[in-house]
Short mmCIF file of C-alpha atoms and ligand atoms in Angstrom, two decimals:
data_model
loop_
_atom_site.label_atom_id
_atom_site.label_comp_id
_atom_site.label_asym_id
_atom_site.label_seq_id
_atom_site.Cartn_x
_atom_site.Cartn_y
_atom_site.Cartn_z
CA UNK A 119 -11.26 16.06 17.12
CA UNK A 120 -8.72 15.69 14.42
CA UNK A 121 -9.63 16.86 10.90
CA UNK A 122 -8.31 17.09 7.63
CA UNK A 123 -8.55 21.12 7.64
CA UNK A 124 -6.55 21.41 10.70
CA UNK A 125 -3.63 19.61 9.36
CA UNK A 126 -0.33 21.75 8.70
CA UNK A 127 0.75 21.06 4.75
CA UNK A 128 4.57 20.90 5.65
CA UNK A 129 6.59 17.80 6.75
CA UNK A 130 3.65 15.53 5.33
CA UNK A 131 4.79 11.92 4.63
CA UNK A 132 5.56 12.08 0.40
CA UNK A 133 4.63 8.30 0.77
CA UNK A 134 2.68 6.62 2.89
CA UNK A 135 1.19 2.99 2.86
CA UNK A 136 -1.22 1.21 4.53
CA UNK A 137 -1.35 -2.43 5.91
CA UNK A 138 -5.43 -2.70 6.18
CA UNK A 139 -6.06 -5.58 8.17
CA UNK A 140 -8.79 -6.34 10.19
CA UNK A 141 -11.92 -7.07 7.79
CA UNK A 142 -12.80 -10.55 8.86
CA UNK A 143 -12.32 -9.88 12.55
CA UNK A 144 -14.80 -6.90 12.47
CA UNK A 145 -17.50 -9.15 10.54
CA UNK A 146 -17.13 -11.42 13.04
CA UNK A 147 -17.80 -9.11 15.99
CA UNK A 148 -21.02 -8.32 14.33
CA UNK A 149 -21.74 -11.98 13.61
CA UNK A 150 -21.50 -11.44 10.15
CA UNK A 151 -18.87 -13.79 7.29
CA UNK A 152 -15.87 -12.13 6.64
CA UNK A 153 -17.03 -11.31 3.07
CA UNK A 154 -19.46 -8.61 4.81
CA UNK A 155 -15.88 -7.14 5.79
CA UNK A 156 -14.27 -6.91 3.03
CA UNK A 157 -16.88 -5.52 1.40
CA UNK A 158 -16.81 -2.53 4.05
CA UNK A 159 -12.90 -2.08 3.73
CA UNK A 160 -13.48 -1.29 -0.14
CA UNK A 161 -15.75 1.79 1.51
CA UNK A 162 -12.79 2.64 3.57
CA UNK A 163 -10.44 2.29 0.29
CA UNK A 164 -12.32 4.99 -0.85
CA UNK A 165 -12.88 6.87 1.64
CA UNK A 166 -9.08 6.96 2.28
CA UNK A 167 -8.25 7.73 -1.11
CA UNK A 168 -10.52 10.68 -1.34
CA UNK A 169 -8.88 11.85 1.89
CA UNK A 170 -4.81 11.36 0.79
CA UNK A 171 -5.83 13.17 -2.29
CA UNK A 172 -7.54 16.02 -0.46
CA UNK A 173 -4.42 16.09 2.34
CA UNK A 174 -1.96 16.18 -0.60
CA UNK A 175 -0.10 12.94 -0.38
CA UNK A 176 1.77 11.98 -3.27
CA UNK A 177 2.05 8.56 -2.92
CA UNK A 178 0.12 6.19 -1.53
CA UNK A 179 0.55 2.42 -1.46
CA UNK A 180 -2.31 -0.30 0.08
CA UNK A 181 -1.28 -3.75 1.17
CA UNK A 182 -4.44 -5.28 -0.89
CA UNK A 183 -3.80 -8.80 -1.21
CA UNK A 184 -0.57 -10.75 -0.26
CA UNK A 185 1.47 -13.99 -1.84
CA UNK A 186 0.68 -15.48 1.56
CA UNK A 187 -3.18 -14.61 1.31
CA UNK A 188 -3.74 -17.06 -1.46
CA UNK A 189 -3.26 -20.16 0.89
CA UNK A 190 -6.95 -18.59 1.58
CA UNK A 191 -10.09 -20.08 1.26
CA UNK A 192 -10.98 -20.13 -2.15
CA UNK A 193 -14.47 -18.71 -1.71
CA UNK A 194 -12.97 -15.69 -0.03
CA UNK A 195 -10.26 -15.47 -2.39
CA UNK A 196 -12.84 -15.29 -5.38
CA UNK A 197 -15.23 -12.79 -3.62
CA UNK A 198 -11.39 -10.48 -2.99
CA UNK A 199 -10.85 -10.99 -7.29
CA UNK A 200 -14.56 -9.81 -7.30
CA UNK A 201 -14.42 -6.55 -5.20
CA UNK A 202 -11.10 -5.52 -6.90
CA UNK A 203 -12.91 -5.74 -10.40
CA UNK A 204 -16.07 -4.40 -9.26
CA UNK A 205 -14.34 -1.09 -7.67
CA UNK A 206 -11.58 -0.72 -10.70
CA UNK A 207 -14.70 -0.66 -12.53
CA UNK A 208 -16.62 2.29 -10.30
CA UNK A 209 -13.39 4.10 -9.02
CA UNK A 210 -12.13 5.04 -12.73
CA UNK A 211 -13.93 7.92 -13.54
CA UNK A 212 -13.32 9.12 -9.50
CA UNK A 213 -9.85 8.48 -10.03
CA UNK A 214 -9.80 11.02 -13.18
CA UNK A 215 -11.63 13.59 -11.61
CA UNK A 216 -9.18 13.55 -8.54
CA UNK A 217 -6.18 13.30 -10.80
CA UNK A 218 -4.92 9.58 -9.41
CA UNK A 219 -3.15 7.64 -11.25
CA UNK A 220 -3.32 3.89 -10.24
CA UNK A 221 -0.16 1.87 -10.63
CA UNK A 222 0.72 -1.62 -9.04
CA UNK A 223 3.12 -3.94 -7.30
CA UNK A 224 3.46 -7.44 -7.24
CA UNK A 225 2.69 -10.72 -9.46
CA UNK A 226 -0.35 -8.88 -11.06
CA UNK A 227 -0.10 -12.14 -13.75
CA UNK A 228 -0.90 -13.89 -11.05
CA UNK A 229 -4.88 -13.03 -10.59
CA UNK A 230 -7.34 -13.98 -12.79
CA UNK A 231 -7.75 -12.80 -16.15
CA UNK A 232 -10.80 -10.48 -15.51
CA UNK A 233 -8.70 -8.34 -12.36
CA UNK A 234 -5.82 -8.67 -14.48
CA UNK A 235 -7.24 -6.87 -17.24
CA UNK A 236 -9.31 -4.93 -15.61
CA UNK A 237 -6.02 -3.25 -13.54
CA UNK A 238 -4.64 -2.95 -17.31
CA UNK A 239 -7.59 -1.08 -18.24
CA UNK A 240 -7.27 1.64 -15.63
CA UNK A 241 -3.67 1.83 -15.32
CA UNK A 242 -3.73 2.59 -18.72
CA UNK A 243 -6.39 4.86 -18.70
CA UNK A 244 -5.05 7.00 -15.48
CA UNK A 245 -1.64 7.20 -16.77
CA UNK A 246 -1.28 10.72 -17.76
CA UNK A 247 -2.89 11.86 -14.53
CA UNK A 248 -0.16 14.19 -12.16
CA UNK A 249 -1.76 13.69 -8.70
CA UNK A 250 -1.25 11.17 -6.55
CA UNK A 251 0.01 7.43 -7.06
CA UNK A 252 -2.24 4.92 -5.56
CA UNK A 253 -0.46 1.78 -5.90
CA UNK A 254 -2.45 -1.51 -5.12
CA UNK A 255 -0.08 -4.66 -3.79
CA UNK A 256 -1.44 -7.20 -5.41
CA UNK A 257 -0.67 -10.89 -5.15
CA UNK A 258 2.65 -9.02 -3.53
CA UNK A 259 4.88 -10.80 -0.68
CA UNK A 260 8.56 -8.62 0.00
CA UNK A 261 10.52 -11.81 -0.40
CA UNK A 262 9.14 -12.61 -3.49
CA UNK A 263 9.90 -9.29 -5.27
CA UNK A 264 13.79 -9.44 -3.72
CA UNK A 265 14.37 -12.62 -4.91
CA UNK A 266 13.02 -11.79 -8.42
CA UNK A 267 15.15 -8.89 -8.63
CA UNK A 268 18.46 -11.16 -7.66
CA UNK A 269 17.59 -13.40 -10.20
CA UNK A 270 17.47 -10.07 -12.49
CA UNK A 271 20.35 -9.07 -11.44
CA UNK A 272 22.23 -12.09 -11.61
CA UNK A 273 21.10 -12.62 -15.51
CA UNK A 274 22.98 -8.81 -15.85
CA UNK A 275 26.00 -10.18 -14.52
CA UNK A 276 26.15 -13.47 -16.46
CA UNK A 277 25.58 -11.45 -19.48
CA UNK A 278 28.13 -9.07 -18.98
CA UNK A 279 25.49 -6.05 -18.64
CA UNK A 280 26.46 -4.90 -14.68
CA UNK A 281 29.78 -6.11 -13.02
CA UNK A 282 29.21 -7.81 -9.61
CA UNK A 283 31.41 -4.99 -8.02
CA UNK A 284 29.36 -2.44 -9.20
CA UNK A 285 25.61 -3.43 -7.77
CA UNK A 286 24.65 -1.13 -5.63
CA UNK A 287 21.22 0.03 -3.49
CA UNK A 288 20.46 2.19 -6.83
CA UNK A 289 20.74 -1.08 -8.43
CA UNK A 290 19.18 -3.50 -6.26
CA UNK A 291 16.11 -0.32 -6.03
CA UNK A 292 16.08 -0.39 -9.74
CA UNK A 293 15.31 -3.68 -10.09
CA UNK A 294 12.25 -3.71 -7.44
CA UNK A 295 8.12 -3.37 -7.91
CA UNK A 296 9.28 -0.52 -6.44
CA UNK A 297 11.50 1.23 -8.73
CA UNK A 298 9.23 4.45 -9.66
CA UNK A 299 8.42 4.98 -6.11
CA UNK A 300 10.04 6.80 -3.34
CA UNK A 301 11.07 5.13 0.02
CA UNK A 302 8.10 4.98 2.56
CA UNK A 303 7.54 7.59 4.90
CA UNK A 304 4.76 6.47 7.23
CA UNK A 305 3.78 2.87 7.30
CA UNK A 306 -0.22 2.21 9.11
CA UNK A 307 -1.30 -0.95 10.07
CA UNK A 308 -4.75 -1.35 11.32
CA UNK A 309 -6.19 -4.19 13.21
CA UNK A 310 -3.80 -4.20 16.73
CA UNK A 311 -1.32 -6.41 15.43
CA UNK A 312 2.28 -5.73 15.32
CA UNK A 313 3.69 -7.32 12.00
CA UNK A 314 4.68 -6.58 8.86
CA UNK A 315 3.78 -9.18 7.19
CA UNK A 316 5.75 -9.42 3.92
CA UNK A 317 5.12 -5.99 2.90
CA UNK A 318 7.79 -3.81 1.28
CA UNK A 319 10.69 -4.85 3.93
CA UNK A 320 13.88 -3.30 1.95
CA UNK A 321 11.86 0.25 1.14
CA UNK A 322 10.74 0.17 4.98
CA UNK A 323 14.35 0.69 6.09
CA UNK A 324 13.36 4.05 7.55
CA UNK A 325 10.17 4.32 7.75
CA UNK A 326 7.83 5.69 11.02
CA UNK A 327 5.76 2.83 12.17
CA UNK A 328 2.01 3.50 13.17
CA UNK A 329 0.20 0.90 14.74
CA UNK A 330 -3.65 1.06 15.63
CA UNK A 331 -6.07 -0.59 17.10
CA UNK A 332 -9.40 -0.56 15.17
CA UNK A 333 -10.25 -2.73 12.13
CA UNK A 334 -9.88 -1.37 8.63
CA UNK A 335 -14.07 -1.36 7.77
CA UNK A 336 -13.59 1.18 11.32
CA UNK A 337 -10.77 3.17 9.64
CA UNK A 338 -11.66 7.12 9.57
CA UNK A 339 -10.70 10.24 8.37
CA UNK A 340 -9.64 11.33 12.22
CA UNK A 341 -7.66 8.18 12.63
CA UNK A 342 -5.91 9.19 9.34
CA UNK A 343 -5.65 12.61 10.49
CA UNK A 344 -4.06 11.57 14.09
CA UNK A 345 -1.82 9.11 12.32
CA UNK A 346 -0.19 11.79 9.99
CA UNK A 347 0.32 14.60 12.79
CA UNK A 348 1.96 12.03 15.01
CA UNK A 349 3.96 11.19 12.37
CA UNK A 350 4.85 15.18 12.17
CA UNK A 351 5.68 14.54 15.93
CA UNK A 352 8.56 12.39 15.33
CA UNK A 353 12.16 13.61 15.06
CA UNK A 354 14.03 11.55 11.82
CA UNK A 355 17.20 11.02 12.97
CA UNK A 356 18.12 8.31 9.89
CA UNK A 357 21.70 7.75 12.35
CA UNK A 358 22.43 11.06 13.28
CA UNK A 359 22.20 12.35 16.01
CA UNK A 360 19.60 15.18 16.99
CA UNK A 361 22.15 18.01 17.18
CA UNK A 362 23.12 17.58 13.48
CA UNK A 363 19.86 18.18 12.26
CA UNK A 364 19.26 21.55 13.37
C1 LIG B 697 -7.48 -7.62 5.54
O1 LIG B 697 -8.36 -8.17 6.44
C2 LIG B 697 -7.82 -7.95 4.10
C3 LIG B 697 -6.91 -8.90 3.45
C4 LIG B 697 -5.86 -9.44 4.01
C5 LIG B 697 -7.22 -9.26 2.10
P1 LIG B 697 -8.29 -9.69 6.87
O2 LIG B 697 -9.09 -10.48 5.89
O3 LIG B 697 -6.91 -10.14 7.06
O4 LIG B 697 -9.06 -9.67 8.26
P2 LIG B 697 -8.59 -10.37 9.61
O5 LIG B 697 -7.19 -9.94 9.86
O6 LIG B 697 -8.73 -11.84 9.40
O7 LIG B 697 -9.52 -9.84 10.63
C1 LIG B 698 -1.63 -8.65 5.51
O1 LIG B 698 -2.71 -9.08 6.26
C2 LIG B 698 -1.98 -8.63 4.06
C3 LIG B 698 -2.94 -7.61 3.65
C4 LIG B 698 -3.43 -6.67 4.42
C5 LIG B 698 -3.32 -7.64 2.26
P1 LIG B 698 -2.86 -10.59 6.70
O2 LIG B 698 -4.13 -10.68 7.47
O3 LIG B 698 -2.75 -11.49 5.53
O4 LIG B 698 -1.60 -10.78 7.63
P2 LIG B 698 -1.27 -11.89 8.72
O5 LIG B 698 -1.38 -13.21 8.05
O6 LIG B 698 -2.26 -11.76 9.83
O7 LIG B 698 0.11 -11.58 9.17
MG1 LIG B 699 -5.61 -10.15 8.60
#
């Protein structure tokens, strides 16, 4: 059995984020809406929080809800907008005692006034912590965020502030959600599918990719556990060749 105790503290991903998919699937397996579901994958949130904390991740970034997902139905979307205010709400005073700070990325104006706020409140409130960054995508699609920054960075040019010639990666990086966070180490995505989905495709350059087959609500510790030491199994190469990085 894989647990947390057993896992060795060196060559852990610095950043790791999580596609958790699967919610309505696994309420429907059990006959139940899909609202049941989501209401189990905020358990899992926590769960999973609790556990990066405890395994020492530094970063740690949840696919939570996506441009795309608000072509949903609007009942579902409203119970979603309900769940995140109802856990910002219980999570803050967990989030102080296990030193998180919560930060976000994507078109937080975007949500309603209450979540908005609320994510306000407790991004405010958590800033000073030094423990882990949990950063919630939120109303986030990749696209969206590039093309925001190239309009950015186009405005800099017209205005004389950068030269064309001189944009760079730190440049396009700077201008991202993104910017305080370190490339991805370890992406997860639960649910068996094979897609990314819009999420983060410029700071996935050179990532590890971990896909598995169980629904978020089903999400454990062990499968968290198995996930990180496989990704201790792999040999980054980022071009080179394995030779070189002895
Ligand atoms: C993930 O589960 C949660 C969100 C995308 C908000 P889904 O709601 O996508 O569940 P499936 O993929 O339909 O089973
Ligand atoms: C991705 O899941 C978005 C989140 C997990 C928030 P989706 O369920 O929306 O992805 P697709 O539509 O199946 O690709
Ligand atoms: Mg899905």
């Amino acid at each position: 059995m894989d647990k947390i105790e057993d896992l060795v503290s060196h060559n852990l991903p610095k950043h790791l984020a999580i596609i958790m998919d699967g919610n309505g699937r696994w309420a429907k397996q059990k006959g139940k809406l899909r609202v049941f579901g989501h209401e189990h994958g905020v358990k899992t949130v926590r769960s999973t929080v609790e556990n990066c904390v405890q395994i020492g991740i530094e970063y740690l970034t949840l696919y939570t809800f996506s441009t795309e997902n608000w072509n949903r139905p609007k009942l579902e979307i409203q119970t979603l907008m309900r769940l995140l205010v109802s856990s910002l709400k219980k999570e803050l005073k967990t989030f102080n005692k296990n030193n998180v700070r919560l930060n976000t990325i994507g078109n937080i104006s975007a949500l309603p006034e209450k979540a908005y706020k609320e994510l306000l409140e407790v991004m405010d409130k958590t800033k000073d912590n030094t423990g882990m960054t949990l950063t919630l995508a939120l109303s986030y699609g990749s696209r969206e965020e590039l093309q925001s920054a190239v309009r950015a960075i186009a405005v800099k040019v017209k205005n004389n502030i950068i030269s064309a010639e001189n944009i760079d990666e730190t440049i396009i990086n700077n201008h991202l959600y993104t910017h305080n966070l370190p490339d991805v180490d370890l992406l997860i995505r639960t649910s068996g599918e094979h897609r990314i989905s819009n999420f983060l495709l410029w700071q996935i350059a050179y990532a590890e990719l971990y896909f598995i087959d169980v629904f978020w609500p089903d999400f454990s510790d062990q499968h968290l556990v198995k996930a990180i030491k496989n990704y201790q199994n792999r040999e980054r190469r980022f071009g080179k060749t394995s030779e070189q990085l002895i």
